[in-house]
Short mmCIF file of C-alpha atoms and ligand atoms in Angstrom, two decimals:
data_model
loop_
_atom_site.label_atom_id
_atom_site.label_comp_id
_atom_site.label_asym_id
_atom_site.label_seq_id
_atom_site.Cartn_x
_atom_site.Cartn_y
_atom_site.Cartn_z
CA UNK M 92 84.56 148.60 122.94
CA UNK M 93 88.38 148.51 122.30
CA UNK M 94 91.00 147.79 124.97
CA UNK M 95 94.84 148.90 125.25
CA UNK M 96 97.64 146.32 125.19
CA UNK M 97 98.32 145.16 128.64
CA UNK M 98 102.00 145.77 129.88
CA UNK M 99 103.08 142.45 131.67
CA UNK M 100 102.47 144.29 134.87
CA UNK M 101 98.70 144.47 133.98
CA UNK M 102 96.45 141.81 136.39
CA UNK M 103 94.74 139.66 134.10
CA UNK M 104 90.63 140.94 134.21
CA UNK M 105 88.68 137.91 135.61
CA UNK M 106 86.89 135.70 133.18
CA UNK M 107 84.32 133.15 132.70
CA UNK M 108 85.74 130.10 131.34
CA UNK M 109 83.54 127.15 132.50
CA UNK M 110 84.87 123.59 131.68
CA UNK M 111 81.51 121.74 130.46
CA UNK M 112 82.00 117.97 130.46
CA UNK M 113 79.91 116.88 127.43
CA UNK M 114 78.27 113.99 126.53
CA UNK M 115 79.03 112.41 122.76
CA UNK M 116 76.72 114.32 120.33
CA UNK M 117 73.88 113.03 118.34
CA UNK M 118 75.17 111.38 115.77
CA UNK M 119 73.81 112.86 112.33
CA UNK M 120 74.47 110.78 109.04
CA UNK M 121 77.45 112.78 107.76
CA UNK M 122 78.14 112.21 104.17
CA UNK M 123 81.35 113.70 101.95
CA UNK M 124 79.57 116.89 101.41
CA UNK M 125 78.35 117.70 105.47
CA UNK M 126 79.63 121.30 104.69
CA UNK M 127 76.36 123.28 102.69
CA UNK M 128 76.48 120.43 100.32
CA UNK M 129 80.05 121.99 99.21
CA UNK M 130 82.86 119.34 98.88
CA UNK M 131 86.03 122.16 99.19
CA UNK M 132 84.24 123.61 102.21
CA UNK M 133 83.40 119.71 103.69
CA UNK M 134 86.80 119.00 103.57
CA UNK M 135 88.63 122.14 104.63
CA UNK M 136 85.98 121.78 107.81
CA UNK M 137 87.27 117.92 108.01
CA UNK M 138 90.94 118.49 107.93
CA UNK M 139 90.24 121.55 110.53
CA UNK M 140 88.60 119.31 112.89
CA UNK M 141 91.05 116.47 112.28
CA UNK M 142 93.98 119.37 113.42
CA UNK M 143 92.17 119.84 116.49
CA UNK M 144 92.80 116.89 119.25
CA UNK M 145 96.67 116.95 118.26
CA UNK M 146 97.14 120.62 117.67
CA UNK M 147 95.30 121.36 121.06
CA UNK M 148 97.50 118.97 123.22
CA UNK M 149 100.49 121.27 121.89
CA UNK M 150 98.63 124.32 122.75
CA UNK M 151 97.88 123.44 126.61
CA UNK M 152 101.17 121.95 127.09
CA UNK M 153 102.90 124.88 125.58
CA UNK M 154 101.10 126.80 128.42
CA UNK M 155 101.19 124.90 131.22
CA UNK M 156 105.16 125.00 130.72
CA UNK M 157 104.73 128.17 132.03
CA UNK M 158 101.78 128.23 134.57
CA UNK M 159 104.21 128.02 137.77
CA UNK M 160 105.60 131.12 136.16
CA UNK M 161 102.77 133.45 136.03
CA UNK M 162 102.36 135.89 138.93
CA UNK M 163 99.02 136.89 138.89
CA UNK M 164 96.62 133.78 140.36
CA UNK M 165 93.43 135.19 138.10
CA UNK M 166 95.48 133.91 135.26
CA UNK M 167 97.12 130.75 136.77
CA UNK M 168 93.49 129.76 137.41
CA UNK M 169 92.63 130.64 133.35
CA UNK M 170 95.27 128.28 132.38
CA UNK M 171 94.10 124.90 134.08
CA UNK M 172 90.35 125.96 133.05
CA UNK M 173 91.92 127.01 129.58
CA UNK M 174 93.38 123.24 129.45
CA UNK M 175 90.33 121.83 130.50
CA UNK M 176 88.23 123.36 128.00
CA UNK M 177 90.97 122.04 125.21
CA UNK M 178 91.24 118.75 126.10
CA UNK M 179 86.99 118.22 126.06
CA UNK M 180 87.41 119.55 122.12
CA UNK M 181 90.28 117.73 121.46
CA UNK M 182 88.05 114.10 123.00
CA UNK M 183 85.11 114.98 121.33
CA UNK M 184 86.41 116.11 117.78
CA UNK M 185 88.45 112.66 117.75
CA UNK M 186 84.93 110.84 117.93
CA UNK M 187 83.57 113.14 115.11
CA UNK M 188 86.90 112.25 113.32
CA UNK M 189 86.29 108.46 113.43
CA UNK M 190 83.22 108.92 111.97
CA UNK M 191 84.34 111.46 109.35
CA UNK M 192 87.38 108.44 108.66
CA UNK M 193 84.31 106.02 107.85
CA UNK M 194 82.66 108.14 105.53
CA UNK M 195 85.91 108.68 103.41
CA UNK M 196 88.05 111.93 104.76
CA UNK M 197 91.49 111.52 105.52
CA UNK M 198 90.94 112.03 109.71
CA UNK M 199 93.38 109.57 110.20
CA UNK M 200 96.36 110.99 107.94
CA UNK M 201 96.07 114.33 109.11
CA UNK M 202 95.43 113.49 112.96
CA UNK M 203 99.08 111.39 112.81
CA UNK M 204 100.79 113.99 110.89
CA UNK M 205 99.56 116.95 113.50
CA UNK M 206 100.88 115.04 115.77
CA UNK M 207 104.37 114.14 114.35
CA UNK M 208 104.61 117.60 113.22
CA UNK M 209 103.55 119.70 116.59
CA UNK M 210 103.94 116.89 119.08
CA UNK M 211 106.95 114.80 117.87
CA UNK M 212 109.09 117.84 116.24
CA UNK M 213 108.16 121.40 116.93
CA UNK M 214 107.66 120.61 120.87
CA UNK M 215 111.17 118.77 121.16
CA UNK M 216 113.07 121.47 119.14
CA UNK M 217 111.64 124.86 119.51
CA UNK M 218 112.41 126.89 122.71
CA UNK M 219 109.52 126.89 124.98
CA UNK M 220 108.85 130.16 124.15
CA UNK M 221 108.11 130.27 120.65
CA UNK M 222 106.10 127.41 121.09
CA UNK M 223 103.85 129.52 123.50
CA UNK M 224 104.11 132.00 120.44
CA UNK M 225 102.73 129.52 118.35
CA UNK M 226 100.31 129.05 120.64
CA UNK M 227 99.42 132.39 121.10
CA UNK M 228 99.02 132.85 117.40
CA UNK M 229 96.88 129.71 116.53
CA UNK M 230 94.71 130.95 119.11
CA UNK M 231 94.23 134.11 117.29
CA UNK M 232 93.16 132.21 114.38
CA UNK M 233 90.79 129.71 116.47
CA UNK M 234 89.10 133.03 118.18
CA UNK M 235 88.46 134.53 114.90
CA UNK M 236 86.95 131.56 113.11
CA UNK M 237 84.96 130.67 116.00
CA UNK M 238 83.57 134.74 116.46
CA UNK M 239 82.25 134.65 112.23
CA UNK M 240 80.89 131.33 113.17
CA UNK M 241 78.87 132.59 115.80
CA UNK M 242 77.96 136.24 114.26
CA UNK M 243 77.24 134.58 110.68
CA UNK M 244 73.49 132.66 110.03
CA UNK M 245 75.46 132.25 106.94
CA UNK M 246 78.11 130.40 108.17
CA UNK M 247 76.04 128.40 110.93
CA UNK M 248 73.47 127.25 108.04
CA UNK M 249 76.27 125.52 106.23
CA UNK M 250 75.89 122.54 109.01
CA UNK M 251 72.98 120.28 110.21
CA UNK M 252 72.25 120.03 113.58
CA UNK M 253 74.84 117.49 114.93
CA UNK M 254 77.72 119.66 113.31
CA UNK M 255 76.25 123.20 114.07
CA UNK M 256 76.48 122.92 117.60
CA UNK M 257 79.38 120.87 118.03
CA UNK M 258 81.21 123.80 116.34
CA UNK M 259 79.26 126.34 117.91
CA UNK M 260 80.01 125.13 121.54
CA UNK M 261 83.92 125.01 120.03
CA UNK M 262 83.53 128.31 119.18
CA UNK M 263 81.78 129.82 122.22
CA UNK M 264 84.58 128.22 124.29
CA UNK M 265 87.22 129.25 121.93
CA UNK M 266 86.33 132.84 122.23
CA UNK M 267 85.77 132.42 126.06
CA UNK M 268 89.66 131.77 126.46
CA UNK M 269 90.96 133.48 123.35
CA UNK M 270 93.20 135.79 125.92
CA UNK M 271 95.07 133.18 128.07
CA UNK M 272 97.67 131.88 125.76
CA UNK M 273 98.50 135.50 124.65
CA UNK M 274 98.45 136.91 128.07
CA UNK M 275 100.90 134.36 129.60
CA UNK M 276 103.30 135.50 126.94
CA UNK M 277 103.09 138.61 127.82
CA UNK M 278 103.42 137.98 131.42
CA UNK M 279 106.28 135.66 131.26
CA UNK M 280 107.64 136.31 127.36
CA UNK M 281 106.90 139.41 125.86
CA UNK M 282 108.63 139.45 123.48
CA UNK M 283 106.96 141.67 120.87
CA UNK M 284 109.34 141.29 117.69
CA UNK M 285 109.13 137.57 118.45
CA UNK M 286 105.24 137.41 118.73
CA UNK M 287 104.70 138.81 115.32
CA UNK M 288 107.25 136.71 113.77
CA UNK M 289 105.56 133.46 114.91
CA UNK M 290 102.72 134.63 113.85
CA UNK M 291 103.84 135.25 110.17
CA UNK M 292 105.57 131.55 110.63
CA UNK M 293 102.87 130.40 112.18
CA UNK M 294 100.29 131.61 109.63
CA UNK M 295 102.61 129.74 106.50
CA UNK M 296 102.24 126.46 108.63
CA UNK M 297 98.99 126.54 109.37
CA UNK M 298 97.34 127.97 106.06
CA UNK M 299 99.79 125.68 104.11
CA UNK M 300 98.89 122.44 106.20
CA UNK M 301 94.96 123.22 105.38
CA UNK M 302 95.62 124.28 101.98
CA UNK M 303 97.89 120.44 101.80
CA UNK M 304 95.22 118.83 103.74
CA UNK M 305 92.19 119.86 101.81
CA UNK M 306 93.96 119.30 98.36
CA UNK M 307 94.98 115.76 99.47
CA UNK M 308 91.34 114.81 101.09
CA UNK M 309 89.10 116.28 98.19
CA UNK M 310 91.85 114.79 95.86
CA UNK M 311 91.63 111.14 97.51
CA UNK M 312 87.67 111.14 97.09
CA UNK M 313 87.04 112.88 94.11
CA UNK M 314 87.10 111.40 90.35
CA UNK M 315 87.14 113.53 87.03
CA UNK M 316 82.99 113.88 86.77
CA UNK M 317 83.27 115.44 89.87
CA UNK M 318 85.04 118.50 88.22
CA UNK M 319 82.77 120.55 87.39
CA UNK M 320 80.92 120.38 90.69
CA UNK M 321 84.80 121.04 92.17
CA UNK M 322 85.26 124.22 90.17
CA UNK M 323 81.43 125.62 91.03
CA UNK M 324 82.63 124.97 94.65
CA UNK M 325 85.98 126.63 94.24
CA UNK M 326 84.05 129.90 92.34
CA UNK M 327 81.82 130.04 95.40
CA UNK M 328 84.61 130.02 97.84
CA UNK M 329 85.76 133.66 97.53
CA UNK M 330 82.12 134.54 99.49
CA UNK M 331 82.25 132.48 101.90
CA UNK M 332 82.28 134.33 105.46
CA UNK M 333 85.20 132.45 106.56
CA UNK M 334 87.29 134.55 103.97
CA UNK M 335 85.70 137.53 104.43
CA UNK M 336 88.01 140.81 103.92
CA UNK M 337 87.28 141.52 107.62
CA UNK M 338 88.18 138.34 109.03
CA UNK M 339 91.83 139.06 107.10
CA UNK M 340 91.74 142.43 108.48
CA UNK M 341 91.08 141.20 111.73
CA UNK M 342 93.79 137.69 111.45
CA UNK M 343 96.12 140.76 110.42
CA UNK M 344 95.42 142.95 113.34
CA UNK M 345 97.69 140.26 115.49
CA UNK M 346 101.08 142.27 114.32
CA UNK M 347 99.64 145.68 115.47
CA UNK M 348 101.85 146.20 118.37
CA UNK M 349 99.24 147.25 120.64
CA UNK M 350 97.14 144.17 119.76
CA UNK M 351 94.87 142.21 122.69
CA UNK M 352 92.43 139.39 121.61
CA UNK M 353 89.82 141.84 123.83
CA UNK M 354 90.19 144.41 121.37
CA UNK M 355 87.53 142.20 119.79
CA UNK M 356 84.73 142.33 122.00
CA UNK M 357 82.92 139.63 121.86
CA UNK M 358 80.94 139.88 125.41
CA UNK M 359 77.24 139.93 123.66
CA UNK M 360 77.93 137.22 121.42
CA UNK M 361 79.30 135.06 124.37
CA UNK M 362 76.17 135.71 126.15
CA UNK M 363 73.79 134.85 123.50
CA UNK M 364 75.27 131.45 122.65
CA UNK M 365 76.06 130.86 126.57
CA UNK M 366 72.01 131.36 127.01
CA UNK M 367 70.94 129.12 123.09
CA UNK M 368 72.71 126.89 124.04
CA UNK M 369 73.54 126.14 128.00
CA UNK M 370 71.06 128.49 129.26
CA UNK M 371 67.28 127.32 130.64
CA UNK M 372 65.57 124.81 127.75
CA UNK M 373 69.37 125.85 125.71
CA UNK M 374 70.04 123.05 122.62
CA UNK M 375 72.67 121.36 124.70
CA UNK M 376 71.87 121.80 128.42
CA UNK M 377 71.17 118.12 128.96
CA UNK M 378 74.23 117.08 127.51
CA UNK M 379 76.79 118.64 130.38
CA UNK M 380 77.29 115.87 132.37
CA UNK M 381 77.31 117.33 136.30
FE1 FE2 E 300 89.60 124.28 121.24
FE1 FE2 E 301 91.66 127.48 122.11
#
């Protein structure tokens, strides 16, 4: 099912987004190749998950700058369950991080410079508008990832337990919110011309700062016999389902200008992983805390 862009007008459809208090995962021994035994994807996944606790502070302050703003209460209410379900990934990706630091990935380094870069810079000297763009954007990209995670047994075999569902209940959640941020601009920005040019911005920053990231990580724990295991990994990379021509399709659909994150409709997918995993005798329905 496809959906039309809402005009600002539009009332925001109401939508499930439950905040679920988790407690810490199992910890799994992680080792420098956690990814499928791959060291570019293990440390593309690190550096991801290392962007997450600072890069997700931006996002829910870049839209609760705007929350007293928004007209219609369905979304208001969105937005502080939107910020709850951020700020549980961003606590329990910074424990995964620390013990991702031990092993040998650069957690640390990339955690500070998120935060200098989104936190210290971009939210002091951007308008509060483009950084809901930004937001907006990123969220795009988080919402795709997190749908080819959960629609790919390719892409969820890559991980052992500990990791599979810690991403998979980062996904789920991702794509339960993936409108907010992009419907608050709408409502209270919308500004199309300035959307899509965040997002190209956006996309240099982001791809750039994983591309940087991942370079620097594998570079810092990999020696010269590790070559030729490095350029098997790299040949491999070009099928993996994360780079899939659909999911550029898809990233690229953002600068249509009657794009909505709904025109992805994710409803069946939701409710499967809602049911594996919170649902009756679901992987990690002991772990919400009530
Ligand atoms: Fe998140
Ligand atoms: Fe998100």
């Amino acid at each position: 099912m496809t959906r039309s862009a809402q005009s600002p007008t539009d009332e925001s459809p109401a939508r499930d987004i439950p905040v679920r208090r988790l407690e810490p995962f199992p910890a799994d021994r992680l080792s420098l190749r956690f990814a499928g035994a791959d060291p570019v994807m293990s440390h593309a996944v690190a550096v991801l998950s290392a962007m997450f606790p600072n890069g997700e502070d931006f996002f829910v302050r870049s839209v609760r700058n705007y929350r007293d703003q928004v007209s219609d209460p369905e979304l208001r209410q969105q937005v502080n369950r939107f910020a709850g379900q951020e700020t549980m990934h961003g606590r329990i990706h910074r424990d995964f991080n620390n013990r991702l630091q031990e092993v040998g990935f650069k957690s640390n380094v990339v955690d500070r410079s998120v935060g200098i870069g989104f936190n210290g810079v971009l939210a002091r000297v951007l308008p509060e508008s483009v950084q809901l763009a930004v937001t907006a954007a990123l969220e795009h990209y988080t919402a795709t990832l997190a749908e080819v995670l959960m629609s790919e047994p390719k892409a969820q075999e890559l991980f052992g337990d500990e990791v599979r569902y810690l991403l998979l209940w980062h996904a789920l959640e991702e794509s339960e919110h993936k409108a907010v941020a992009f419907e608050v601009y709408q409502e209270v920005v919308g500004n199309e011309l300035l959307r899509r040019a965040v997002m190209q911005a956006t996309t240099g920053v982001f791809v750039g700062g994983l591309l940087i990231g991942t370079v620097y990580s594998a570079a810092s724990n990999l020696g010269v016999r590790d070559l030729p295991e490095l350029v098997r990994s790299l040949a491999r990379l070009p099928r993996s389902p994360f780079l899939a021509p659909g999911v550029l399709r898809r990233i690229l659909s953002y600068n249509r200008p009657d794009f909505h994150p709904d025109t992805f409709d994710a409803t069946e997918l939701v409710n499967r992983w809602r049911a594996d995993l919170f649902g009756t005798g679901g992987v990690l329905a002991e772990r919400v805390r009530t």
